[in-house]
Short mmCIF file of C-alpha atoms in Angstrom, two decimals:
data_model
loop_
_atom_site.label_atom_id
_atom_site.label_comp_id
_atom_site.label_asym_id
_atom_site.label_seq_id
_atom_site.Cartn_x
_atom_site.Cartn_y
_atom_site.Cartn_z
CA UNK U 1 0.00 0.00 0.00
CA UNK U 2 1.45 3.40 -0.94
CA UNK U 3 2.75 5.35 2.03
CA UNK U 4 1.82 8.92 2.82
CA UNK U 5 4.47 11.45 3.63
CA UNK U 6 4.38 15.20 3.87
CA UNK U 7 6.49 18.26 3.27
CA UNK U 8 6.08 21.14 5.72
CA UNK U 9 6.58 24.77 4.86
CA UNK U 10 7.57 26.45 8.15
CA UNK U 11 6.02 29.87 8.75
CA UNK U 12 8.08 32.90 8.04
CA UNK U 13 9.32 34.26 11.37
CA UNK U 14 11.86 36.83 12.29
CA UNK U 15 14.57 35.23 14.38
CA UNK U 16 16.80 37.81 16.11
CA UNK U 17 19.83 35.55 16.42
CA UNK U 18 22.86 34.51 14.53
CA UNK U 19 22.57 32.63 11.24
CA UNK U 20 23.95 29.55 12.97
CA UNK U 21 21.22 29.55 15.61
CA UNK U 22 18.62 30.20 12.91
CA UNK U 23 19.79 27.13 11.06
CA UNK U 24 19.48 24.96 14.18
CA UNK U 25 15.94 26.17 14.81
CA UNK U 26 14.93 25.47 11.24
CA UNK U 27 16.47 22.00 11.35
CA UNK U 28 14.61 21.15 14.56
CA UNK U 29 11.34 22.38 13.06
CA UNK U 30 11.81 20.18 10.00
CA UNK U 31 12.62 17.17 12.17
CA UNK U 32 9.44 17.61 14.19
CA UNK U 33 7.39 18.01 11.02
CA UNK U 34 8.90 14.90 9.46
CA UNK U 35 8.38 12.79 12.58
CA UNK U 36 4.68 13.60 12.63
CA UNK U 37 4.34 12.24 9.09
CA UNK U 38 4.66 8.61 10.11
CA UNK U 39 1.01 7.98 11.01
CA UNK U 40 -0.11 4.32 10.87
CA UNK U 41 -2.10 4.64 7.63
CA UNK U 42 -2.05 0.90 6.86
CA UNK U 43 -4.48 -0.21 9.57
CA UNK U 44 -7.90 -0.86 8.00
CA UNK U 45 -9.63 -0.14 11.29
CA UNK U 46 -8.41 3.46 11.38
CA UNK U 47 -10.39 6.29 9.78
CA UNK U 48 -9.11 6.79 6.25
CA UNK U 49 -8.50 10.50 6.56
CA UNK U 50 -5.93 13.02 5.49
CA UNK U 51 -6.06 15.97 7.89
CA UNK U 52 -4.58 19.37 7.13
CA UNK U 53 -1.84 20.32 9.58
CA UNK U 54 -1.19 23.86 10.80
CA UNK U 55 1.18 24.38 7.90
CA UNK U 56 0.39 23.32 4.30
CA UNK U 57 1.56 19.86 3.28
CA UNK U 58 1.41 17.72 0.20
CA UNK U 59 0.42 14.05 0.07
CA UNK U 60 2.90 12.15 -2.08
CA UNK U 61 2.68 8.54 -3.22
CA UNK U 62 5.87 6.51 -3.01
CA UNK U 63 7.02 3.18 -4.36
CA UNK U 64 4.65 0.49 -5.57
CA UNK U 65 5.42 -3.21 -5.21
CA UNK U 66 7.64 -3.13 -8.31
CA UNK U 67 9.71 -0.24 -7.00
CA UNK U 68 8.46 2.37 -9.46
CA UNK U 69 7.57 5.81 -8.15
CA UNK U 70 4.19 7.35 -8.84
CA UNK U 71 3.78 11.04 -9.67
CA UNK U 72 2.87 13.40 -6.81
CA UNK U 73 -0.80 14.07 -6.08
CA UNK U 74 -2.35 16.92 -8.02
CA UNK U 75 -2.91 19.09 -4.97
CA UNK U 76 -2.88 19.04 -1.21
CA UNK U 77 -6.06 17.81 0.45
CA UNK U 78 -8.26 20.66 1.71
CA UNK U 79 -8.52 21.21 5.43
CA UNK U 80 -10.37 18.41 7.22
CA UNK U 81 -11.07 16.47 3.98
CA UNK U 82 -11.02 12.71 3.48
CA UNK U 83 -9.42 11.10 0.47
CA UNK U 84 -12.81 10.37 -1.03
CA UNK U 85 -13.19 13.20 -3.52
CA UNK U 86 -14.57 10.91 -6.25
CA UNK U 87 -17.15 9.13 -4.09
CA UNK U 88 -20.93 9.19 -4.49
CA UNK U 89 -23.06 10.13 -1.50
CA UNK U 90 -23.47 7.63 0.04
CA UNK U 91 -20.43 5.95 -1.49
CA UNK U 92 -22.45 2.98 -2.81
CA UNK U 93 -25.09 5.07 -4.62
CA UNK U 94 -25.12 4.22 -8.35
CA UNK U 95 -27.63 6.77 -9.59
CA UNK U 96 -24.97 9.01 -11.13
CA UNK U 97 -22.48 6.50 -12.47
CA UNK U 98 -20.70 8.02 -15.51
CA UNK U 99 -21.72 6.40 -18.79
CA UNK U 100 -20.51 7.24 -22.33
CA UNK U 101 -19.18 10.68 -21.47
CA UNK U 102 -17.30 10.56 -24.77
CA UNK U 103 -18.51 8.79 -27.91
CA UNK U 104 -16.91 7.56 -31.13
CA UNK U 105 -17.68 10.70 -33.13
CA UNK U 106 -16.25 13.02 -30.49
CA UNK U 107 -13.66 11.06 -28.50
CA UNK U 108 -11.54 12.45 -25.70
CA UNK U 109 -7.85 12.80 -26.49
CA UNK U 110 -5.80 11.51 -23.59
CA UNK U 111 -2.06 11.18 -23.23
CA UNK U 112 -0.16 7.98 -22.53
CA UNK U 113 2.25 8.56 -19.65
CA UNK U 114 3.66 5.07 -19.06
CA UNK U 115 4.00 1.73 -20.87
CA UNK U 116 5.55 -1.11 -18.90
CA UNK U 117 5.93 -4.82 -19.69
CA UNK U 118 4.66 -6.75 -16.67
CA UNK U 119 5.36 -10.39 -17.57
CA UNK U 120 8.55 -12.42 -17.41
CA UNK U 121 10.69 -13.64 -20.31
CA UNK U 122 9.05 -17.07 -20.44
CA UNK U 123 5.49 -15.72 -20.67
CA UNK U 124 3.46 -16.72 -23.70
CA UNK U 125 3.22 -13.29 -25.28
CA UNK U 126 3.71 -9.76 -24.02
CA UNK U 127 1.39 -7.96 -21.62
CA UNK U 128 1.77 -4.29 -20.73
CA UNK U 129 0.53 -2.00 -17.99
CA UNK U 130 -0.43 1.26 -19.73
CA UNK U 131 -1.24 4.48 -17.87
CA UNK U 132 -3.28 7.15 -19.67
CA UNK U 133 -3.81 10.67 -18.40
CA UNK U 134 -7.33 12.07 -18.81
CA UNK U 135 -7.04 15.11 -16.59
CA UNK U 136 -10.11 14.20 -14.54
CA UNK U 137 -12.36 14.69 -17.58
CA UNK U 138 -13.24 10.99 -17.94
CA UNK U 139 -14.33 9.83 -14.49
CA UNK U 140 -15.16 6.12 -14.25
CA UNK U 141 -16.05 3.46 -11.72
CA UNK U 142 -14.46 0.13 -10.94
CA UNK U 143 -15.61 -2.54 -13.41
CA UNK U 144 -16.11 -0.16 -16.34
CA UNK U 145 -14.29 -0.05 -19.68
CA UNK U 146 -12.71 2.57 -21.91
CA UNK U 147 -12.72 2.48 -25.68
CA UNK U 148 -9.51 3.22 -27.58
CA UNK U 149 -9.51 4.31 -31.23
CA UNK U 150 -6.13 3.50 -32.81
CA UNK U 151 -4.83 5.88 -35.48
CA UNK U 152 -4.93 4.94 -39.14
CA UNK U 153 -7.46 3.36 -41.44
CA UNK U 154 -8.79 -0.13 -41.97
CA UNK U 155 -7.19 -1.47 -45.17
CA UNK U 156 -10.29 -3.55 -45.87
CA UNK U 157 -12.66 -0.60 -46.23
CA UNK U 158 -10.53 2.54 -46.10
CA UNK U 159 -12.43 3.87 -43.10
CA UNK U 160 -10.85 5.03 -39.82
CA UNK U 161 -10.02 2.21 -37.42
CA UNK U 162 -12.87 1.25 -35.13
CA UNK U 163 -12.93 1.45 -31.35
CA UNK U 164 -11.63 -1.38 -29.16
CA UNK U 165 -12.83 -1.83 -25.59
CA UNK U 166 -10.50 -2.45 -22.65
CA UNK U 167 -11.49 -3.06 -19.04
CA UNK U 168 -9.96 -0.47 -16.72
CA UNK U 169 -7.34 -1.93 -14.39
CA UNK U 170 -7.18 0.90 -11.84
CA UNK U 171 -9.63 2.30 -9.33
CA UNK U 172 -11.44 5.56 -10.08
CA UNK U 173 -8.55 7.40 -8.43
CA UNK U 174 -5.95 5.99 -10.82
CA UNK U 175 -2.68 4.49 -9.66
CA UNK U 176 -1.41 7.95 -8.70
CA UNK U 177 -4.54 8.66 -6.62
CA UNK U 178 -5.19 12.03 -8.31
CA UNK U 179 -8.29 11.00 -10.27
CA UNK U 180 -6.50 12.11 -13.44
CA UNK U 181 -5.31 8.78 -14.87
CA UNK U 182 -6.51 5.30 -15.79
CA UNK U 183 -4.57 2.08 -16.25
CA UNK U 184 -5.16 -0.55 -18.94
CA UNK U 185 -3.77 -4.10 -18.96
CA UNK U 186 -3.14 -5.02 -22.61
CA UNK U 187 -1.73 -8.15 -24.23
CA UNK U 188 -0.04 -7.59 -27.55
CA UNK U 189 -2.03 -9.52 -30.16
CA UNK U 190 0.16 -11.28 -32.72
CA UNK U 191 -0.37 -14.04 -35.27
CA UNK U 192 2.17 -16.78 -35.88
CA UNK U 193 2.10 -17.89 -39.51
CA UNK U 194 3.19 -21.53 -39.91
CA UNK U 195 3.98 -20.97 -43.59
CA UNK U 196 6.26 -18.00 -42.89
CA UNK U 197 7.64 -19.53 -39.72
CA UNK U 198 7.32 -16.12 -38.14
CA UNK U 199 4.76 -13.57 -36.97
CA UNK U 200 2.68 -12.08 -39.76
CA UNK U 201 2.65 -8.27 -39.26
CA UNK U 202 -0.37 -7.98 -41.54
CA UNK U 203 -2.48 -9.90 -39.03
CA UNK U 204 -1.32 -8.35 -35.77
CA UNK U 205 -3.79 -6.64 -33.48
CA UNK U 206 -3.92 -3.01 -34.56
CA UNK U 207 -4.95 -1.44 -31.25
CA UNK U 208 -3.01 -3.66 -28.86
CA UNK U 209 0.22 -3.13 -30.79
CA UNK U 210 -0.40 0.62 -30.97
CA UNK U 211 -0.79 0.75 -27.19
CA UNK U 212 2.12 -1.57 -26.36
CA UNK U 213 4.42 0.33 -28.75
CA UNK U 214 3.40 3.76 -27.45
CA UNK U 215 5.86 6.05 -25.71
CA UNK U 216 5.16 8.65 -23.00
CA UNK U 217 3.44 11.64 -24.56
CA UNK U 218 1.60 9.63 -27.24
CA UNK U 219 -1.94 10.95 -27.75
CA UNK U 220 -4.76 8.45 -27.43
CA UNK U 221 -8.36 8.83 -28.59
CA UNK U 222 -10.73 7.44 -25.98
CA UNK U 223 -14.45 6.75 -25.58
CA UNK U 224 -16.60 5.85 -22.60
CA UNK U 225 -16.59 4.92 -19.85
CA UNK U 226 -19.03 2.12 -20.59
CA UNK U 227 -20.60 -0.84 -18.87
CA UNK U 228 -22.56 -1.67 -15.73
CA UNK U 229 -22.25 -5.47 -15.86
CA UNK U 230 -19.08 -5.73 -13.79
CA UNK U 231 -19.82 -3.28 -10.98
CA UNK U 232 -19.37 -4.34 -7.35
CA UNK U 233 -22.36 -4.63 -4.97
CA UNK U 234 -21.03 -1.93 -2.63
CA UNK U 235 -24.41 -1.44 -0.96
CA UNK U 236 -23.87 -4.88 0.63
CA UNK U 237 -20.34 -4.85 2.09
CA UNK U 238 -20.76 -8.36 3.53
CA UNK U 239 -21.07 -9.87 0.02
CA UNK U 240 -18.57 -12.50 -1.14
CA UNK U 241 -17.03 -11.56 -4.49
CA UNK U 242 -15.73 -14.49 -6.57
CA UNK U 243 -13.61 -13.35 -9.53
CA UNK U 244 -12.68 -15.70 -12.38
CA UNK U 245 -10.26 -14.53 -15.06
CA UNK U 246 -8.00 -15.68 -17.84
CA UNK U 247 -5.01 -13.50 -18.70
CA UNK U 248 -5.82 -9.81 -19.08
CA UNK U 249 -9.35 -10.56 -17.95
CA UNK U 250 -7.83 -9.76 -14.55
CA UNK U 251 -8.08 -6.02 -15.37
CA UNK U 252 -11.45 -5.17 -13.76
CA UNK U 253 -10.58 -7.23 -10.68
CA UNK U 254 -7.46 -5.16 -10.11
CA UNK U 255 -9.73 -2.12 -9.83
CA UNK U 256 -11.72 -4.11 -7.24
CA UNK U 257 -8.78 -5.11 -5.07
CA UNK U 258 -7.21 -1.65 -5.27
CA UNK U 259 -10.44 -0.12 -3.99
CA UNK U 260 -11.13 -2.72 -1.31
CA UNK U 261 -7.65 -3.49 0.03
CA UNK U 262 -4.95 -1.07 -1.11
CA UNK U 263 -6.48 2.39 -1.19
CA UNK U 264 -8.06 4.21 1.73
CA UNK U 265 -11.68 4.24 0.51
CA UNK U 266 -15.10 4.08 2.18
CA UNK U 267 -15.80 0.84 0.30
CA UNK U 268 -12.64 -0.78 1.65
CA UNK U 269 -13.30 0.39 5.18
CA UNK U 270 -16.79 -1.12 5.11
CA UNK U 271 -15.99 -4.39 3.32
CA UNK U 272 -16.56 -7.52 5.44
CA UNK U 273 -16.97 -10.23 2.80
CA UNK U 274 -14.51 -12.53 1.04
CA UNK U 275 -12.90 -11.51 -2.25
CA UNK U 276 -11.67 -14.65 -4.01
CA UNK U 277 -9.65 -14.46 -7.22
CA UNK U 278 -9.11 -17.31 -9.67
CA UNK U 279 -6.61 -16.51 -12.45
CA UNK U 280 -5.68 -18.78 -15.33
CA UNK U 281 -2.43 -18.20 -17.28
CA UNK U 282 0.11 -20.44 -19.02
CA UNK U 283 2.98 -20.30 -16.52
CA UNK U 284 4.47 -18.40 -13.59
CA UNK U 285 6.11 -15.82 -15.84
CA UNK U 286 2.67 -14.90 -17.19
CA UNK U 287 1.22 -14.02 -13.77
CA UNK U 288 -0.07 -10.45 -13.57
CA UNK U 289 0.25 -8.07 -10.59
CA UNK U 290 1.37 -10.96 -8.38
CA UNK U 291 3.27 -8.68 -5.98
CA UNK U 292 0.10 -6.75 -5.18
CA UNK U 293 -1.93 -9.93 -4.79
CA UNK U 294 0.55 -11.65 -2.49
CA UNK U 295 0.69 -8.54 -0.32
CA UNK U 296 -3.10 -8.47 0.05
CA UNK U 297 -3.26 -12.21 0.70
CA UNK U 298 -0.70 -11.88 3.47
CA UNK U 299 -2.32 -8.85 5.09
CA UNK U 300 -6.00 -9.84 4.82
CA UNK U 301 -6.15 -13.67 5.00
CA UNK U 302 -9.75 -13.60 6.26
CA UNK U 303 -11.00 -11.36 3.45
CA UNK U 304 -8.93 -12.39 0.41
CA UNK U 305 -8.11 -15.69 -1.27
CA UNK U 306 -6.07 -16.39 -4.37
CA UNK U 307 -5.88 -19.44 -6.65
CA UNK U 308 -3.86 -19.76 -9.84
CA UNK U 309 -4.38 -22.21 -12.71
CA UNK U 310 -1.05 -22.57 -14.55
CA UNK U 311 -1.85 -24.69 -17.60
CA UNK U 312 1.78 -25.48 -18.50
CA UNK U 313 3.00 -26.12 -14.98
CA UNK U 314 0.16 -27.92 -13.20
CA UNK U 315 -2.20 -30.80 -13.88
CA UNK U 316 -5.86 -31.30 -13.05
CA UNK U 317 -7.31 -34.29 -11.22
CA UNK U 318 -7.52 -36.22 -14.49
CA UNK U 319 -3.85 -35.68 -15.27
CA UNK U 320 -4.48 -33.11 -18.00
CA UNK U 321 -3.49 -29.45 -18.14
CA UNK U 322 -4.80 -27.28 -15.33
CA UNK U 323 -7.17 -24.75 -16.88
CA UNK U 324 -9.21 -22.15 -15.01
CA UNK U 325 -12.38 -24.26 -15.05
CA UNK U 326 -10.45 -27.13 -13.45
CA UNK U 327 -9.20 -24.95 -10.61
CA UNK U 328 -12.69 -23.56 -9.96
CA UNK U 329 -14.07 -27.11 -9.95
CA UNK U 330 -11.78 -28.00 -7.02
CA UNK U 331 -13.91 -25.69 -4.87
CA UNK U 332 -17.28 -26.34 -6.53
CA UNK U 333 -19.22 -27.06 -3.32
CA UNK U 334 -17.87 -24.03 -1.48
CA UNK U 335 -18.48 -21.73 -4.43
CA UNK U 336 -22.01 -23.04 -4.78
CA UNK U 337 -22.70 -22.44 -1.07
CA UNK U 338 -21.30 -18.90 -1.19
CA UNK U 339 -23.46 -18.08 -4.21
CA UNK U 340 -26.47 -19.64 -2.54
CA UNK U 341 -25.90 -17.28 0.40
CA UNK U 342 -25.86 -14.16 -1.76
CA UNK U 343 -22.33 -14.10 -3.13
CA UNK U 344 -21.55 -12.63 -6.56
CA UNK U 345 -19.46 -14.34 -9.24
CA UNK U 346 -17.65 -12.53 -12.08
CA UNK U 347 -16.15 -13.91 -15.29
CA UNK U 348 -13.78 -11.94 -17.50
CA UNK U 349 -11.50 -13.21 -20.24
CA UNK U 350 -11.77 -15.98 -22.81
CA UNK U 351 -15.31 -17.31 -23.31
CA UNK U 352 -13.94 -20.85 -23.58
CA UNK U 353 -13.89 -21.11 -19.79
CA UNK U 354 -17.65 -20.70 -19.46
CA UNK U 355 -18.98 -24.13 -20.59
CA UNK U 356 -16.76 -26.03 -18.16
CA UNK U 357 -17.71 -23.81 -15.22
CA UNK U 358 -21.41 -23.95 -16.03
CA UNK U 359 -21.24 -27.75 -16.36
CA UNK U 360 -19.52 -27.93 -12.98
CA UNK U 361 -22.25 -25.86 -11.29
CA UNK U 362 -24.92 -27.95 -13.03
CA UNK U 363 -23.37 -31.11 -11.55
CA UNK U 364 -23.44 -29.59 -8.05
CA UNK U 365 -27.10 -28.69 -8.53
CA UNK U 366 -27.83 -32.26 -9.59
CA UNK U 367 -26.12 -33.66 -6.49
CA UNK U 368 -28.17 -31.35 -4.29
CA UNK U 369 -31.44 -32.09 -6.10
CA UNK U 370 -31.78 -28.52 -7.38
CA UNK U 371 -33.00 -27.46 -10.83
CA UNK U 372 -29.87 -25.94 -12.39
CA UNK U 373 -31.68 -23.69 -14.85
CA UNK U 374 -33.91 -22.23 -12.16
CA UNK U 375 -30.96 -21.77 -9.80
CA UNK U 376 -28.92 -19.96 -12.46
CA UNK U 377 -31.94 -17.87 -13.39
CA UNK U 378 -32.21 -16.84 -9.76
CA UNK U 379 -28.55 -15.74 -9.69
CA UNK U 380 -29.04 -13.61 -12.77
CA UNK U 381 -32.25 -12.09 -11.46
CA UNK U 382 -30.50 -11.23 -8.20
CA UNK U 383 -27.64 -9.54 -10.05
CA UNK U 384 -25.16 -12.13 -8.77
CA UNK U 385 -23.95 -13.39 -12.17
CA UNK U 386 -21.56 -11.07 -14.05
CA UNK U 387 -20.08 -12.07 -17.42
CA UNK U 388 -17.77 -10.14 -19.73
CA UNK U 389 -16.01 -12.61 -22.02
CA UNK U 390 -14.73 -12.59 -25.59
#
């Protein structure tokens, strides 16, 4: 969790003494100011508040799990304010959720500020963490998506390239906590041609390659935010949240865990349920945001669980490759019970995982003498079933 520090500006005073004594006084004042900065901000039970001291100070975010430094916050918090400047009132109210602020015909032009590869050398493909600055003009909520319009034209019809949707991988505050940026998690789409024995550049993903090749300062046309399917049930903080993802389908869940466990938000302070993430990737080098996840798992063992399905490193109970549906099946009874008690389940990533998971739940229903179709219909009616697959 980012740490908060502060920089004090001592008041201008007239000190009728030598320059040496003046320097000692100033040094002591700075030491006192610095010492008061180390408040225990990481305790979830404490009020999540930034309070203005007698002198102005600036909240600054320091290293993330990977050691990179985030930019400073846009401005100091006003006197007596909490770090909840993008919250609804109450925080779980969804009546004013932003939807389609910018459309295809009049997109917002953001600026890419960071592109970072976040997988190891043995990963199957390249995945990048991409930060885009929107200046606070494209507010969004956790679980929503942004559209990106890559430059250029479609060679098939000569028209401008169409929009591609990407789930947002940061909370509404952005990774720098200013409310001015959003993070995307993008896998570079390539096509291996067996005849050429190499990647065919003519068939590569236009938008994913544009984003992964971008450099800081690159302009980016954006639409949205869009979507209400993947929102969290924040009005019921006791709700279990089961998240199932393949690859970059992890993106919306990162916005969830940032809001609930890393950032000082009203939603995180109130949350009492279990957040359980299942992620399927090829191997350990392909794991995404593992440092963040391991930190949360260690700090909140009662509220967070994590299970990986590594298809090229693990086997399922039948001796075959361990896919995401196989890992979920290992906990079929517990997942069923949690859903039956009001839990929500989310799916994001490749649609190929869905048949296996639905068959698994159908088998549990059969064992319990429950009509599977009626049970699933009840989940959907109750807003407990969230699907965003491709």
